[in-house]
Amino acid sequence: MDDGSAETAALIGSSSEDVRSHLDGRNGAAEFKVYKRRWFILFVLCLLNCSNAMAWLTFAPVADQTAQYLQVSLNLVNWLSLVYVLVAIFFSFITTWVLDTLGLRFSLIMGSWLNMLGSVLRFVGVLSCIPERAVFPMVMGGQSLCAFAQPLVIFAPTKLAALWFPDHQRATANMMASMGNLFTYNSCFIWYLFLCMQNSKILLFCFPANTVGLLFANIFSPMIISYTNNFFMLLFIYAIPATVACFLATVGIRERVPPTPPSASVVTSSSEPFLQGVKLLLTNKAYMVLLVCFGSGIGIFTCFSTLLEQILCVKGYSNDFAGLCGAVSIVFGVLGAFLLGLYVDKTKNFTEVTKINMCLTSVGCSVFAVVSQLSEQKFIIGAVCTWFGLFGYSVYPIAMELGVECSYPVGEATSSGLIFVSGQIQAALYLLLLQALATPIEDSSVSVCATGADANLSWTVPVLVMAGLCALGTCCFVGFFHTDYRRLRAEAAASPKTVTDQSTGGDTWANSTDA
């Protein structure tokens, strides 16, 4: 971890005395406080993430009924979801600037209002008093507002963790705020890109991974339409959590930052201006290795989630089984992320955890490339998908925290946002490559693919290439990634005596207490 030592000293070493002076000026003793309301802000962010994901996928599970109700083509219905992808890519850089410049409170409140107004506009658009020609434009307008809200909340977890949580809770807080929307975004980004490329036939067998918001949308949309056949009721119900999240954010989040810092890094960080921060990131060797290698990992997992059912159905595995494999990988991913968050909060072994998990994931990807081409191997395939989730999906929040550590004092939203965008770009490129390498099979007696002969593709070469890309990214990361933990180093330089929970007034050595 000596690669970044000299640069780290240049960034934070000269400011250590200033930090101590600043702390002594604010508090007679070097003392940091945390506040119980940080958990309320975390809850609001989780609710906002979940409601936004539900709004995104409202129409996907009932696409045919939506096209009939709105009297538009299925391709236009697909655009109700694709608008999220387009807005997220082009709006991401502005969002990182907003988060790092205008602050977390402004971003969450603006995101909640955009999400709420979009949700309300959608159900107003289907009222009987609205002219028929205006229904689809109003629904699309509402979707677009919700789409603009997504980057404002999906890039917020690292910022929230840094501003409100002490160093021994940051990884856990980031995990809780991140996992709700991460898998929805990754899976659906490529799903809808693919959907546009091949019209709607892939909708029948390329079902995205189940996540919290995604799971709710895919359960409630068909259920409500099946029982009520009423899109107004559907959109009204989906507007409720968005409205609640907007109310809680507007009324409950009253401060841009906590009254006192939870850790020394909040004081020492000067959060470089956005463009200067991007320049620093692009010249930071360790960060660039993380950007490319972990971005590649995000791309691999996106391809895995998106192509899973297509790969398995050719070998006779049902869509129910493939969906179960996807669900199991997500469940174990969340479990793994929770355990890793607790472990890293205690040990600060960000690099070691990320490298070990990427290595284990690469092994799992190689095993999947082999067993996925065999029939009647449900147990092994299920175990491999569990392995994927436990070691692959779970490392995402840790890698985001690692990105903040190696890029400090660049703003948290900027460092995590660029990694996220890198993952989406590489995911699109990988999926195009893997799809191009898939070759038609003239006759497959075991295939159960829903769309018939057109879906009977040989995925032998693509899954081997996917395993190779995963191994290549892992080897490069393990071999070339070395960094100082700059944020932790800055906190050590500040030498805080205690961290106190404001609500209790009790002190603990290097820990906080919650009552």
XYZ file of C-alpha atoms in Angstrom:
515
model
C 0.000 0.000 0.000
C 2.907 2.325 -0.646
C 2.050 3.425 -4.188
C -0.022 6.379 -3.118
C 1.917 7.321 -0.004
C 3.796 10.278 -1.446
C 0.716 11.703 -3.128
C -1.331 11.126 0.006
C 1.180 13.048 2.087
C 1.024 15.897 -0.391
C -2.772 15.961 -0.171
C -3.321 15.670 3.533
C 0.010 15.740 5.337
C 0.422 19.481 5.196
C -3.024 20.064 6.607
C -2.735 17.974 9.770
C -1.884 20.891 12.029
C -4.628 22.968 10.466
C -7.053 20.144 11.142
C -6.066 19.960 14.780
C -6.367 23.718 15.098
C -9.776 23.656 13.500
C -10.960 20.913 15.801
C -9.573 22.607 18.864
C -11.275 25.826 17.798
C -14.643 24.138 17.523
C -14.375 21.846 20.515
C -12.137 22.178 23.489
C -11.265 18.514 23.092
C -10.837 16.642 19.869
C -14.273 15.063 19.970
C -16.709 13.926 17.286
C -20.430 13.401 17.677
C -22.961 11.299 15.820
C -26.718 11.803 15.858
C -29.558 9.320 15.947
C -31.325 11.141 13.133
C -28.716 9.725 10.738
C -30.773 6.521 10.739
C -33.869 8.499 9.745
C -32.022 10.018 6.768
C -30.797 6.544 5.812
C -34.381 5.230 5.974
C -35.611 8.075 3.762
C -32.901 7.323 1.191
C -33.773 3.607 1.178
C -37.487 4.380 0.745
C -36.722 6.870 -2.017
C -34.510 4.341 -3.829
C -37.157 1.648 -3.589
C -40.047 3.860 -4.740
C -37.996 5.140 -7.671
C -37.179 1.586 -8.767
C -40.868 0.678 -8.546
C -41.765 3.652 -10.726
C -39.149 2.616 -13.262
C -40.536 -0.909 -13.707
C -44.234 -0.171 -13.295
C -45.114 -1.039 -16.878
C -42.556 -3.729 -17.769
C -44.420 -6.713 -16.245
C -47.688 -5.622 -17.918
C -46.285 -4.310 -21.195
C -48.988 -5.809 -23.432
C -51.823 -4.439 -21.305
C -50.086 -1.064 -21.129
C -49.778 -0.860 -24.909
C -53.455 -1.717 -25.275
C -54.595 0.710 -22.585
C -52.488 3.640 -23.826
C -53.170 2.700 -27.466
C -49.519 2.830 -28.440
C -47.029 0.313 -29.793
C -45.033 -1.989 -27.546
C -41.844 -0.181 -28.578
C -43.237 3.056 -27.126
C -44.097 1.212 -23.929
C -40.488 0.039 -23.760
C -39.408 3.689 -23.917
C -41.207 4.288 -20.617
C -38.367 2.318 -19.042
C -35.562 3.112 -21.467
C -35.893 6.824 -20.597
C -34.363 5.983 -17.204
C -31.263 4.588 -18.874
C -30.755 7.530 -21.189
C -31.290 10.134 -18.482
C -28.994 8.322 -16.055
C -26.077 8.175 -18.499
C -26.239 11.801 -19.598
C -27.339 13.243 -16.237
C -24.792 11.392 -14.101
C -22.033 13.989 -14.328
C -24.411 16.817 -13.443
C -25.693 14.768 -10.523
C -22.223 14.232 -9.088
C -21.642 17.990 -9.274
C -24.961 18.667 -7.523
C -24.209 16.201 -4.721
C -20.675 17.425 -4.088
C -21.422 21.144 -4.539
C -24.982 21.765 -3.374
C -25.020 19.022 -0.785
C -26.858 15.872 0.261
C -29.971 17.593 1.642
C -30.590 19.528 -1.568
C -30.064 16.396 -3.667
C -32.388 14.184 -1.621
C -35.149 16.795 -1.440
C -34.903 17.603 -5.150
C -34.822 13.891 -5.992
C -37.840 13.194 -3.785
C -39.847 16.021 -5.356
C -38.982 14.954 -8.896
C -39.917 11.384 -8.013
C -43.188 12.439 -6.378
C -44.229 14.874 -9.127
C -43.438 12.277 -11.777
C -45.482 9.628 -9.963
C -48.422 12.015 -9.525
C -48.271 13.152 -13.158
C -48.449 9.533 -14.286
C -51.728 8.764 -12.547
C -53.206 12.179 -13.411
C -52.423 11.346 -17.034
C -54.752 8.328 -17.003
C -57.755 10.153 -15.540
C -60.873 9.870 -17.637
C -61.043 13.655 -18.098
C -57.684 13.739 -19.912
C -57.940 13.800 -23.746
C -56.882 10.514 -25.303
C -54.079 12.090 -27.333
C -52.532 13.542 -24.133
C -52.479 10.353 -22.055
C -49.214 8.843 -23.287
C -47.294 12.169 -23.331
C -48.333 12.820 -19.720
C -47.340 9.325 -18.612
C -44.023 9.679 -20.432
C -43.529 13.099 -18.838
C -44.069 11.585 -15.413
C -41.614 8.770 -16.173
C -39.052 11.328 -17.314
C -39.338 13.278 -14.044
C -38.837 10.051 -12.099
C -35.866 9.256 -14.327
C -34.218 12.583 -13.479
C -34.661 11.740 -9.797
C -32.818 8.434 -9.998
C -29.190 9.647 -10.265
C -29.790 12.087 -7.420
C -30.572 9.231 -5.044
C -28.532 6.363 -6.457
C -25.230 8.250 -6.039
C -26.076 9.463 -2.520
C -25.091 6.494 -0.272
C -21.344 7.227 -0.080
C -22.050 10.908 0.589
C -24.552 10.055 3.335
C -22.165 7.560 4.924
C -19.305 10.086 4.905
C -21.273 13.024 6.297
C -23.386 11.383 8.992
C -21.779 8.100 10.053
C -18.584 7.409 12.021
C -15.835 5.412 10.392
C -16.938 2.133 11.998
C -20.454 2.401 10.491
C -19.774 3.863 7.043
C -19.539 0.597 5.098
C -22.725 -0.739 6.711
C -24.637 2.466 5.995
C -23.418 2.472 2.395
C -24.485 -1.154 2.029
C -28.002 -0.488 3.338
C -28.524 2.525 1.091
C -26.911 1.011 -2.011
C -28.332 -2.471 -2.285
C -31.953 -1.430 -2.780
C -31.459 0.030 -6.244
C -28.088 -1.270 -7.426
C -29.223 -4.552 -8.906
C -32.327 -3.015 -10.416
C -30.210 -0.510 -12.306
C -27.528 -2.957 -13.430
C -29.940 -5.602 -14.664
C -32.385 -3.307 -16.348
C -29.839 -1.048 -18.029
C -28.838 -3.823 -20.399
C -32.230 -5.472 -20.374
C -33.882 -2.487 -21.973
C -30.943 -1.771 -24.254
C -31.325 -5.319 -25.474
C -35.078 -4.893 -25.647
C -34.705 -2.015 -28.093
C -32.260 -3.994 -30.206
C -34.511 -7.035 -30.547
C -37.942 -5.448 -30.106
C -39.986 -7.163 -27.446
C -39.300 -10.856 -27.917
C -36.550 -10.887 -25.309
C -39.079 -9.665 -22.763
C -40.471 -13.173 -22.681
C -37.344 -14.852 -21.404
C -34.833 -12.235 -20.250
C -36.257 -11.353 -16.852
C -34.053 -9.106 -14.725
C -32.787 -10.017 -11.308
C -35.190 -9.631 -8.409
C -34.464 -6.760 -6.064
C -36.502 -4.832 -3.562
C -38.032 -2.227 -5.873
C -37.932 -4.563 -8.847
C -39.535 -7.359 -6.862
C -42.376 -5.130 -5.707
C -42.997 -3.847 -9.223
C -43.059 -7.321 -10.741
C -45.410 -8.605 -8.059
C -47.799 -5.692 -7.668
C -48.167 -4.552 -11.282
C -49.525 -7.878 -12.631
C -51.508 -8.441 -9.436
C -53.250 -5.072 -9.502
C -53.962 -5.183 -13.232
C -55.171 -8.779 -12.981
C -57.619 -8.032 -10.165
C -58.737 -4.512 -11.060
C -57.796 -3.981 -14.733
C -57.398 -0.359 -13.671
C -54.230 1.563 -14.497
C -55.365 4.544 -12.444
C -55.412 2.344 -9.340
C -51.993 0.924 -10.243
C -50.363 4.324 -10.667
C -52.134 5.761 -7.611
C -50.783 2.968 -5.401
C -47.254 3.455 -6.767
C -47.465 7.189 -6.073
C -48.034 6.581 -2.345
C -44.466 5.565 -1.357
C -43.075 8.359 -3.560
C -45.285 10.887 -1.797
C -44.372 9.552 1.647
C -40.657 9.696 0.792
C -41.040 13.276 -0.480
C -42.851 14.351 2.694
C -40.289 12.726 4.978
C -37.361 14.203 3.045
C -38.804 17.710 2.906
C -39.977 17.863 6.509
C -37.477 15.588 8.208
C -34.124 16.434 6.593
C -33.441 19.891 7.944
C -29.665 20.145 7.865
C -27.191 20.180 4.998
C -24.577 18.586 7.267
C -24.676 17.418 10.902
C -23.971 20.084 13.560
C -20.672 18.413 14.393
C -18.625 16.034 12.242
C -18.826 12.277 12.869
C -15.177 11.792 11.864
C -12.038 13.744 11.101
C -12.319 13.168 7.350
C -15.362 15.450 7.184
C -13.231 18.270 8.573
C -10.074 17.566 6.583
C -11.836 17.092 3.252
C -12.076 20.224 1.177
C -14.016 18.415 -1.597
C -12.195 19.586 -4.690
C -14.261 21.488 -7.296
C -15.995 19.064 -9.638
C -13.790 19.485 -12.718
C -10.646 19.565 -10.605
C -11.859 16.446 -8.822
C -12.397 14.624 -12.115
C -8.898 15.650 -13.219
C -7.416 14.304 -9.989
C -9.286 11.031 -10.444
C -8.062 10.586 -14.013
C -4.457 11.044 -12.860
C -4.847 8.744 -9.834
C -3.368 5.372 -10.808
C -5.054 3.385 -8.069
C -8.457 4.910 -8.784
C -8.154 4.294 -12.531
C -7.337 0.621 -11.895
C -10.435 0.390 -9.695
C -12.520 2.296 -12.250
C -11.642 -0.079 -15.084
C -11.365 -3.399 -13.220
C -14.328 -3.094 -10.883
C -16.325 -1.422 -13.659
C -15.586 -4.563 -15.645
C -16.895 -6.614 -12.750
C -20.136 -4.628 -12.738
C -20.417 -5.299 -16.468
C -19.880 -9.034 -15.962
C -22.573 -9.260 -13.293
C -24.963 -7.264 -15.427
C -24.421 -9.692 -18.307
C -24.845 -12.641 -15.938
C -28.165 -11.308 -14.638
C -29.441 -10.375 -18.075
C -28.410 -13.510 -19.983
C -29.037 -16.101 -17.263
C -32.421 -17.306 -18.516
C -31.325 -17.311 -22.154
C -28.279 -19.428 -21.306
C -30.199 -21.913 -19.166
C -33.377 -22.333 -21.226
C -31.409 -23.807 -24.147
C -30.256 -26.616 -21.852
C -33.758 -27.422 -20.659
C -33.955 -25.332 -17.488
C -37.287 -23.597 -16.988
C -37.732 -19.875 -16.599
C -38.960 -20.501 -13.063
C -35.683 -22.190 -12.206
C -33.651 -19.420 -13.843
C -35.676 -16.798 -11.974
C -35.105 -18.697 -8.728
C -31.347 -18.724 -9.416
C -31.412 -14.981 -9.954
C -33.411 -14.446 -6.779
C -31.063 -16.648 -4.748
C -28.022 -14.737 -6.013
C -29.630 -11.452 -4.956
C -30.659 -12.732 -1.524
C -27.187 -14.044 -0.790
C -25.704 -10.874 -2.261
C -27.596 -8.764 0.259
C -26.631 -11.167 3.058
C -22.991 -11.089 1.985
C -23.009 -7.307 1.728
C -24.383 -7.028 5.261
C -21.701 -9.330 6.665
C -18.918 -7.669 4.694
C -20.102 -4.243 5.792
C -19.866 -5.245 9.438
C -16.461 -6.853 8.923
C -14.932 -3.953 7.006
C -16.294 -1.422 9.492
C -14.333 -3.250 12.181
C -11.121 -4.084 10.294
C -10.849 -1.475 7.502
C -9.563 -4.188 5.140
C -11.178 -2.656 2.053
C -8.522 -3.764 -0.432
C -8.121 -7.278 0.927
C -11.874 -7.925 0.967
C -12.337 -6.591 -2.554
C -9.446 -8.625 -3.980
C -10.460 -11.861 -2.261
C -14.096 -11.497 -3.315
C -13.165 -10.750 -6.911
C -10.918 -13.832 -6.997
C -13.647 -16.069 -5.583
C -16.146 -14.584 -8.009
C -13.810 -15.295 -10.929
C -13.634 -18.930 -9.838
C -17.424 -19.067 -9.705
C -17.705 -17.515 -13.166
C -15.353 -20.153 -14.583
C -17.372 -22.952 -12.977
C -20.605 -21.443 -14.315
C -19.137 -21.362 -17.838
C -18.769 -25.143 -17.658
C -21.839 -26.340 -15.761
C -24.248 -23.999 -17.585
C -23.637 -26.045 -20.731
C -24.775 -29.264 -19.035
C -28.328 -30.492 -18.616
C -29.908 -31.683 -15.370
C -27.410 -29.998 -13.064
C -29.805 -27.843 -11.076
C -28.055 -28.253 -7.756
C -24.635 -27.239 -9.077
C -26.024 -24.293 -11.063
C -27.997 -23.112 -8.048
C -24.881 -23.377 -5.893
C -22.827 -21.387 -8.420
C -25.473 -18.642 -8.554
C -25.424 -18.544 -4.753
C -21.632 -18.254 -4.898
C -21.939 -15.415 -7.414
C -24.244 -13.444 -5.185
C -22.404 -14.111 -1.944
C -18.990 -13.028 -3.210
C -19.748 -10.937 -6.275
C -22.788 -8.751 -5.701
C -21.919 -8.258 -2.058
C -18.621 -6.470 -2.700
C -20.202 -3.496 -4.505
C -20.661 -1.225 -1.433
C -17.154 -2.103 -0.215
C -15.658 -1.195 -3.589
C -17.524 2.119 -3.549
C -16.053 2.899 -0.133
C -12.635 1.838 -1.422
C -13.059 4.288 -4.286
C -13.667 7.064 -1.770
C -10.667 6.012 0.321
C -8.212 5.976 -2.584
C -9.496 9.225 -4.139
C -9.888 11.378 -0.988
C -10.379 14.385 -0.814
C -12.323 14.246 -4.097
C -16.081 14.318 -3.457
C -17.723 10.996 -2.655
C -20.414 11.335 -5.320
C -17.827 12.016 -8.015
C -15.629 9.031 -7.194
C -18.492 6.531 -6.853
C -20.475 7.984 -9.752
C -17.664 7.544 -12.274
C -17.200 3.896 -11.259
C -20.917 3.340 -11.683
C -20.958 4.898 -15.157
C -17.870 2.884 -16.116
C -19.717 -0.281 -15.166
C -22.726 0.570 -17.318
C -20.616 1.412 -20.380
C -18.609 -1.791 -20.076
C -21.807 -3.768 -19.482
C -23.251 -2.510 -22.775
C -20.057 -3.375 -24.652
C -19.798 -6.831 -23.084
C -23.397 -7.705 -23.835
C -23.058 -6.663 -27.457
C -19.933 -8.827 -27.693
C -21.479 -11.867 -26.020
C -24.624 -11.619 -28.115
C -22.543 -11.429 -31.284
C -20.636 -14.580 -30.268
C -23.815 -16.605 -29.661
C -24.546 -18.871 -32.646
C -27.889 -20.423 -33.673
C -28.555 -24.101 -32.972
C -30.471 -25.850 -35.722
C -32.081 -28.420 -33.480
C -32.198 -28.528 -29.686
C -34.330 -31.295 -28.260
C -34.034 -30.081 -24.661
C -34.645 -26.366 -25.231
C -37.559 -24.809 -23.371
C -36.982 -21.232 -24.563
C -40.341 -19.459 -24.766
C -39.768 -17.770 -28.108
C -39.030 -20.952 -30.055
C -36.263 -21.630 -32.544
C -35.023 -18.029 -32.666
C -34.004 -18.317 -29.029
C -32.042 -21.543 -29.493
C -28.539 -20.126 -29.386
C -25.284 -21.780 -28.397
C -23.814 -19.864 -25.476
C -20.700 -22.013 -25.058
C -18.287 -19.464 -26.492
C -19.952 -16.396 -24.885
C -19.870 -17.837 -21.347
C -16.214 -18.823 -21.768
C -15.433 -15.290 -22.961
C -17.364 -13.901 -19.987
C -15.296 -16.062 -17.637
C -12.122 -14.878 -19.376
C -13.088 -11.226 -19.018
C -13.869 -11.774 -15.347
C -10.503 -13.469 -14.782
C -8.654 -10.745 -16.710
C -10.251 -7.953 -14.693
C -9.558 -9.784 -11.438
C -5.900 -10.444 -12.275
C -5.335 -6.813 -13.266
C -6.967 -5.578 -10.076
C -5.060 -7.956 -7.808
C -1.756 -7.205 -9.514
C -1.956 -3.470 -10.082
C -4.209 -2.015 -7.392
C -2.257 -0.608 -4.433
C -3.322 2.418 -2.462
C -3.226 4.248 0.824
C -6.489 4.707 2.672
C -6.369 8.463 2.399
C -9.525 9.238 4.310
C -8.565 6.979 7.218
C -5.077 8.479 7.175
C -6.551 11.966 7.450
C -8.706 10.852 10.374
C -5.690 9.354 12.106
C -3.825 12.633 11.626
C -6.632 14.483 13.397
C -6.268 12.156 16.417
C -9.818 12.357 17.834
C -10.198 11.487 21.474
C -13.772 10.243 21.447
C -16.863 9.818 19.357
C -20.040 10.758 21.198
C -23.666 10.084 20.444
C -25.385 13.455 20.796
C -28.620 11.922 21.964
C -27.057 10.221 24.976
C -24.063 12.340 25.766
C -22.109 9.149 26.494
C -18.530 8.734 25.300
C -16.872 5.608 24.023
C -13.292 5.137 22.930
C -13.197 5.173 19.092
C -16.822 4.124 18.946
C -20.252 5.646 19.202
C -23.158 4.552 21.342
C -26.768 4.498 20.216
C -29.670 4.670 22.582
